[in-house]
CSV table of C-alpha atoms in Angstrom, one decimal:
chain,number,residue,atom,x,y,z
A,1,MET,CA,10.5,-89.1,-112.3
A,2,THR,CA,9.0,-85.6,-112.7
A,3,LEU,CA,11.6,-82.9,-113.1
A,4,HIS,CA,10.8,-79.3,-111.8
A,5,ASN,CA,13.7,-77.1,-113.2
A,6,PHE,CA,13.2,-73.6,-111.9
A,7,SER,CA,15.9,-72.2,-114.1
A,8,LYS,CA,13.4,-72.5,-117.0
A,9,GLU,CA,11.8,-69.1,-115.8
A,10,ASN,CA,12.9,-66.0,-114.1
A,11,SER,CA,12.1,-65.7,-110.3
A,12,ILE,CA,13.7,-64.5,-107.1
A,13,LEU,CA,15.6,-67.7,-107.2
A,14,ASN,CA,17.9,-66.0,-109.7
A,15,GLN,CA,19.2,-63.7,-107.0
A,16,PHE,CA,19.8,-66.5,-104.5
A,17,ILE,CA,21.7,-68.6,-106.9
A,18,ALA,CA,23.8,-65.7,-108.1
A,19,GLU,CA,24.8,-64.8,-104.6
A,20,LEU,CA,25.6,-68.6,-103.8
A,21,ARG,CA,27.9,-68.6,-106.9
A,22,ASP,CA,29.7,-65.3,-106.3
A,23,VAL,CA,33.2,-66.0,-104.9
A,24,ASN,CA,33.0,-62.6,-102.8
A,25,ILE,CA,29.7,-63.1,-101.4
A,26,GLN,CA,30.5,-66.7,-100.4
A,27,LYS,CA,32.9,-65.4,-98.0
A,28,ASP,CA,30.0,-64.6,-95.6
A,29,ALA,CA,29.0,-68.0,-94.3
A,30,MET,CA,25.9,-66.9,-92.7
A,31,ARG,CA,24.6,-65.2,-95.9
A,32,PHE,CA,25.4,-68.4,-97.9
A,33,ARG,CA,23.4,-70.6,-95.5
A,34,LYS,CA,20.6,-68.0,-95.3
A,35,ASN,CA,20.3,-68.2,-99.3
A,36,ILE,CA,20.2,-72.0,-99.3
A,37,GLU,CA,17.6,-71.9,-96.6
A,38,ARG,CA,15.5,-69.4,-98.7
A,39,ILE,CA,15.9,-71.6,-101.7
A,40,GLY,CA,14.5,-74.5,-99.5
A,41,GLU,CA,11.5,-72.4,-98.6
A,42,VAL,CA,10.8,-71.4,-102.2
A,43,LEU,CA,11.0,-75.0,-103.5
A,44,GLY,CA,9.0,-76.2,-100.4
A,45,TYR,CA,6.2,-74.0,-101.3
A,46,GLU,CA,6.1,-75.2,-104.8
A,47,LEU,CA,6.2,-78.8,-103.6
A,48,SER,CA,3.3,-78.1,-101.3
A,49,LYS,CA,0.9,-77.7,-104.3
A,50,THR,CA,1.3,-81.3,-105.1
A,51,LEU,CA,0.1,-82.5,-101.7
A,52,ASN,CA,-3.4,-83.8,-100.7
A,53,TYR,CA,-5.7,-81.3,-99.1
A,54,LYS,CA,-9.0,-81.6,-97.1
A,55,ASP,CA,-11.3,-79.0,-96.0
A,56,LYS,CA,-11.2,-78.0,-92.3
A,57,LYS,CA,-13.7,-75.6,-90.7
A,58,VAL,CA,-11.8,-72.9,-88.7
A,59,GLU,CA,-13.3,-70.8,-86.0
A,60,THR,CA,-12.7,-67.1,-86.3
A,61,PRO,CA,-13.6,-64.3,-84.0
A,62,PHE,CA,-16.5,-63.5,-86.2
A,63,GLY,CA,-17.6,-66.8,-87.5
A,64,HIS,CA,-16.3,-69.9,-89.3
A,65,LYS,CA,-14.4,-70.4,-92.7
A,66,LYS,CA,-13.5,-73.7,-94.6
A,67,VAL,CA,-9.7,-73.9,-95.4
A,68,SER,CA,-8.1,-76.6,-97.3
A,69,MET,CA,-5.4,-78.2,-95.2
A,70,PRO,CA,-2.5,-80.5,-96.3
A,71,GLN,CA,-3.2,-84.1,-95.2
A,72,ASN,CA,0.1,-85.9,-96.0
A,73,LYS,CA,2.5,-87.3,-93.4
A,74,ILE,CA,5.8,-85.9,-94.3
A,75,VAL,CA,9.4,-86.9,-93.4
A,76,LEU,CA,12.2,-84.5,-94.2
A,77,CYS,CA,15.5,-86.0,-94.6
A,78,SER,CA,18.8,-84.1,-95.1
A,79,VAL,CA,22.1,-85.4,-96.2
A,80,LEU,CA,24.7,-84.2,-93.5
A,81,ARG,CA,26.2,-81.7,-93.4
A,82,ALA,CA,25.6,-79.6,-96.4
A,83,GLY,CA,21.9,-80.4,-96.4
A,84,LEU,CA,21.2,-78.7,-93.1
A,85,PRO,CA,20.4,-75.1,-94.3
A,86,LEU,CA,18.2,-76.6,-97.1
A,87,HIS,CA,16.6,-78.8,-94.5
A,88,GLN,CA,15.8,-75.7,-92.3
A,89,GLY,CA,14.2,-73.9,-95.1
A,90,LEU,CA,11.8,-76.9,-95.8
A,91,LEU,CA,11.2,-77.2,-92.1
A,92,ASN,CA,10.3,-73.5,-91.8
A,93,TYR,CA,7.2,-74.4,-94.0
A,94,PHE,CA,6.6,-78.0,-93.1
A,95,ASP,CA,7.0,-77.5,-89.4
A,96,LYS,CA,4.8,-80.6,-88.4
A,97,ALA,CA,7.0,-83.0,-90.4
A,98,GLU,CA,8.9,-85.8,-89.0
A,99,ASN,CA,12.7,-85.4,-89.5
A,100,ALA,CA,15.5,-87.8,-90.6
A,101,PHE,CA,19.2,-87.3,-90.9
A,102,ILE,CA,21.7,-89.3,-92.8
A,103,SER,CA,25.4,-88.8,-93.3
A,104,ALA,CA,27.2,-89.4,-96.6
A,105,TYR,CA,30.5,-88.6,-98.0
A,106,ARG,CA,32.9,-89.2,-100.8
A,107,HIS,CA,35.9,-91.4,-100.3
A,108,HIS,CA,38.6,-90.7,-103.0
A,109,ARG,CA,41.2,-93.5,-102.6
A,110,ASP,CA,44.9,-92.4,-103.1
A,111,ASN,CA,43.5,-89.1,-104.3
A,112,GLN,CA,42.1,-90.6,-107.4
A,113,ASP,CA,39.2,-89.3,-109.4
A,114,ALA,CA,37.1,-92.3,-108.8
A,115,PHE,CA,35.3,-92.4,-105.6
A,116,LYS,CA,32.6,-94.2,-103.6
A,117,VAL,CA,30.0,-92.8,-101.3
A,118,ILE,CA,30.1,-93.9,-97.8
A,119,VAL,CA,27.0,-93.7,-95.5
A,120,LYS,CA,27.7,-94.0,-91.9
A,121,TYR,CA,24.9,-92.5,-89.7
A,122,LEU,CA,21.2,-92.8,-90.1
A,123,ALA,CA,18.3,-91.7,-87.9
A,124,ALA,CA,14.9,-91.8,-89.3
A,125,PRO,CA,11.3,-92.8,-88.4
A,126,SER,CA,9.1,-95.2,-90.4
A,127,LEU,CA,8.7,-94.1,-94.2
A,128,THR,CA,5.8,-96.4,-94.9
A,129,ASN,CA,3.0,-94.6,-96.9
A,130,LYS,CA,4.5,-91.2,-96.1
A,131,ILE,CA,5.9,-88.4,-98.2
A,132,LEU,CA,9.8,-88.5,-98.2
A,133,VAL,CA,11.5,-85.4,-98.8
A,134,LEU,CA,15.2,-85.6,-99.5
A,135,SER,CA,17.3,-82.5,-99.4
A,136,ASP,CA,20.7,-82.3,-100.7
A,137,PRO,CA,21.9,-78.9,-102.2
A,138,MET,CA,24.4,-80.4,-104.6
A,139,LEU,CA,23.3,-83.0,-107.2
A,140,ALA,CA,26.4,-83.9,-108.9
A,141,THR,CA,26.9,-87.5,-109.8
A,142,GLY,CA,23.7,-88.7,-108.1
A,143,LYS,CA,25.6,-91.4,-106.4
A,144,THR,CA,25.0,-89.8,-103.0
A,145,LEU,CA,21.3,-89.9,-103.4
A,146,GLU,CA,21.5,-93.4,-104.6
A,147,ASN,CA,23.2,-94.6,-101.6
A,148,VAL,CA,21.1,-92.6,-99.3
A,149,TYR,CA,17.9,-94.1,-100.8
A,150,SER,CA,19.3,-97.6,-100.5
A,151,ALA,CA,20.1,-97.0,-96.8
A,152,LEU,CA,16.5,-95.7,-96.2
A,153,LYS,CA,14.7,-98.5,-97.7
A,154,LYS,CA,15.0,-100.6,-94.3
A,155,HIS,CA,12.8,-97.9,-92.9
A,156,GLY,CA,9.9,-98.7,-95.3
A,157,ILE,CA,8.5,-97.7,-98.7
A,158,PRO,CA,7.3,-94.2,-99.0
A,159,LYS,CA,4.1,-93.3,-100.8
A,160,GLN,CA,5.9,-90.6,-102.8
A,161,ILE,CA,9.6,-89.3,-102.9
A,162,HIS,CA,10.5,-85.6,-103.4
A,163,ILE,CA,14.2,-84.6,-103.9
A,164,VAL,CA,15.1,-81.0,-103.3
A,165,SER,CA,18.3,-79.6,-104.6
A,166,VAL,CA,20.1,-76.2,-105.3
A,167,ILE,CA,22.2,-77.1,-108.2
A,168,GLY,CA,22.7,-80.2,-110.3
A,169,SER,CA,24.6,-81.4,-113.3
A,170,LYS,CA,22.7,-82.6,-116.3
A,171,SER,CA,24.4,-86.1,-116.0
A,172,GLY,CA,23.5,-86.3,-112.3
A,173,VAL,CA,19.9,-85.6,-112.9
A,174,GLU,CA,19.7,-88.2,-115.7
A,175,TYR,CA,21.3,-90.7,-113.3
A,176,VAL,CA,18.8,-90.1,-110.6
A,177,LYS,CA,15.9,-90.5,-113.1
A,178,GLU,CA,17.2,-94.1,-113.7
A,179,ILE,CA,17.8,-94.9,-110.0
A,180,PHE,CA,14.5,-93.5,-108.3
A,181,PRO,CA,11.1,-94.9,-108.8
A,182,GLU,CA,8.5,-93.2,-111.2
A,183,TYR,CA,6.7,-91.6,-108.4
A,184,THR,CA,9.6,-89.3,-107.5
A,185,HIS,CA,9.7,-85.5,-108.0
A,186,LEU,CA,13.0,-83.6,-108.4
A,187,TRP,CA,12.6,-79.8,-107.4
A,188,ILE,CA,15.8,-78.1,-108.4
A,189,ALA,CA,16.8,-74.5,-108.8
A,190,THR,CA,19.3,-74.7,-111.5
A,191,ILE,CA,21.2,-77.2,-113.7
A,192,ASP,CA,24.8,-76.9,-114.9
A,193,ASP,CA,26.1,-78.6,-118.1
A,194,ILE,CA,29.5,-79.9,-116.9
A,195,LEU,CA,30.7,-82.4,-114.4
A,196,SER,CA,34.5,-82.7,-113.7
A,197,SER,CA,36.5,-85.8,-113.7
A,198,LYS,CA,36.4,-85.7,-109.8
A,199,GLY,CA,32.6,-85.3,-109.8
A,200,TYR,CA,32.2,-81.7,-109.1
A,201,ILE,CA,29.6,-79.4,-110.9
A,202,ILE,CA,31.2,-76.7,-113.3
A,203,PRO,CA,30.8,-73.8,-112.9
A,204,GLY,CA,28.8,-74.8,-109.8
A,205,LEU,CA,29.5,-72.9,-106.6
A,206,GLY,CA,32.3,-75.0,-104.8
A,207,ASP,CA,31.7,-77.2,-101.7
A,208,ALA,CA,28.5,-76.3,-100.1
A,209,GLY,CA,29.3,-77.9,-96.8
A,210,ASP,CA,32.7,-76.1,-96.4
A,211,LEU,CA,31.1,-72.8,-97.5
A,212,SER,CA,28.2,-73.2,-95.0
A,213,PHE,CA,30.1,-74.5,-92.0
A,214,GLY,CA,34.0,-74.2,-92.7
A,215,LEU,CA,36.8,-76.3,-94.0
A,216,LYS,CA,37.2,-79.9,-92.8
A,217,LEU,CA,40.3,-81.9,-92.5
């Protein structure tokens, strides 16, 4: 797997990440969602540099011009519900992409630290020979992405996989490296060192789904 860790250099992503982490700015759910969406746009732009391109002649009012255009068939897949703002950011740039949606949530039995990830809903087109872009803002343990990838396999084998995340843990990133095939790219805005006993990123930013859409029962 190829890792693209954008915390290695300074960029406008620093501002978006700082606002996502800030407990006072977090109170504005619309601002929180927008910052995740903007991160999706930035990472989507960087991802686009790895695609295949072909020259196309474009007619202008004054003549013609050759422009290199992306050729890959892309499927954007978001992990519900936290992945929706990130998905939107990617969709803003890859507006011709097909879309897939999958639900995955943690189940802590009897409030124990240990949990399993349950996948209940999946809607996806064929993935065969396409570029699969998985968007999940929080890469904590990596088990959610593992289960999502396992569920998606029945829809075909993609030509390449791109995982797009906002924040990850070091251990989660290492776990994903072991689970996903070599032709996978991970695009991530920043990585934190610590994972709590309950599988939450420290210092992280909290629950991205709750902060985006409100508390759940």
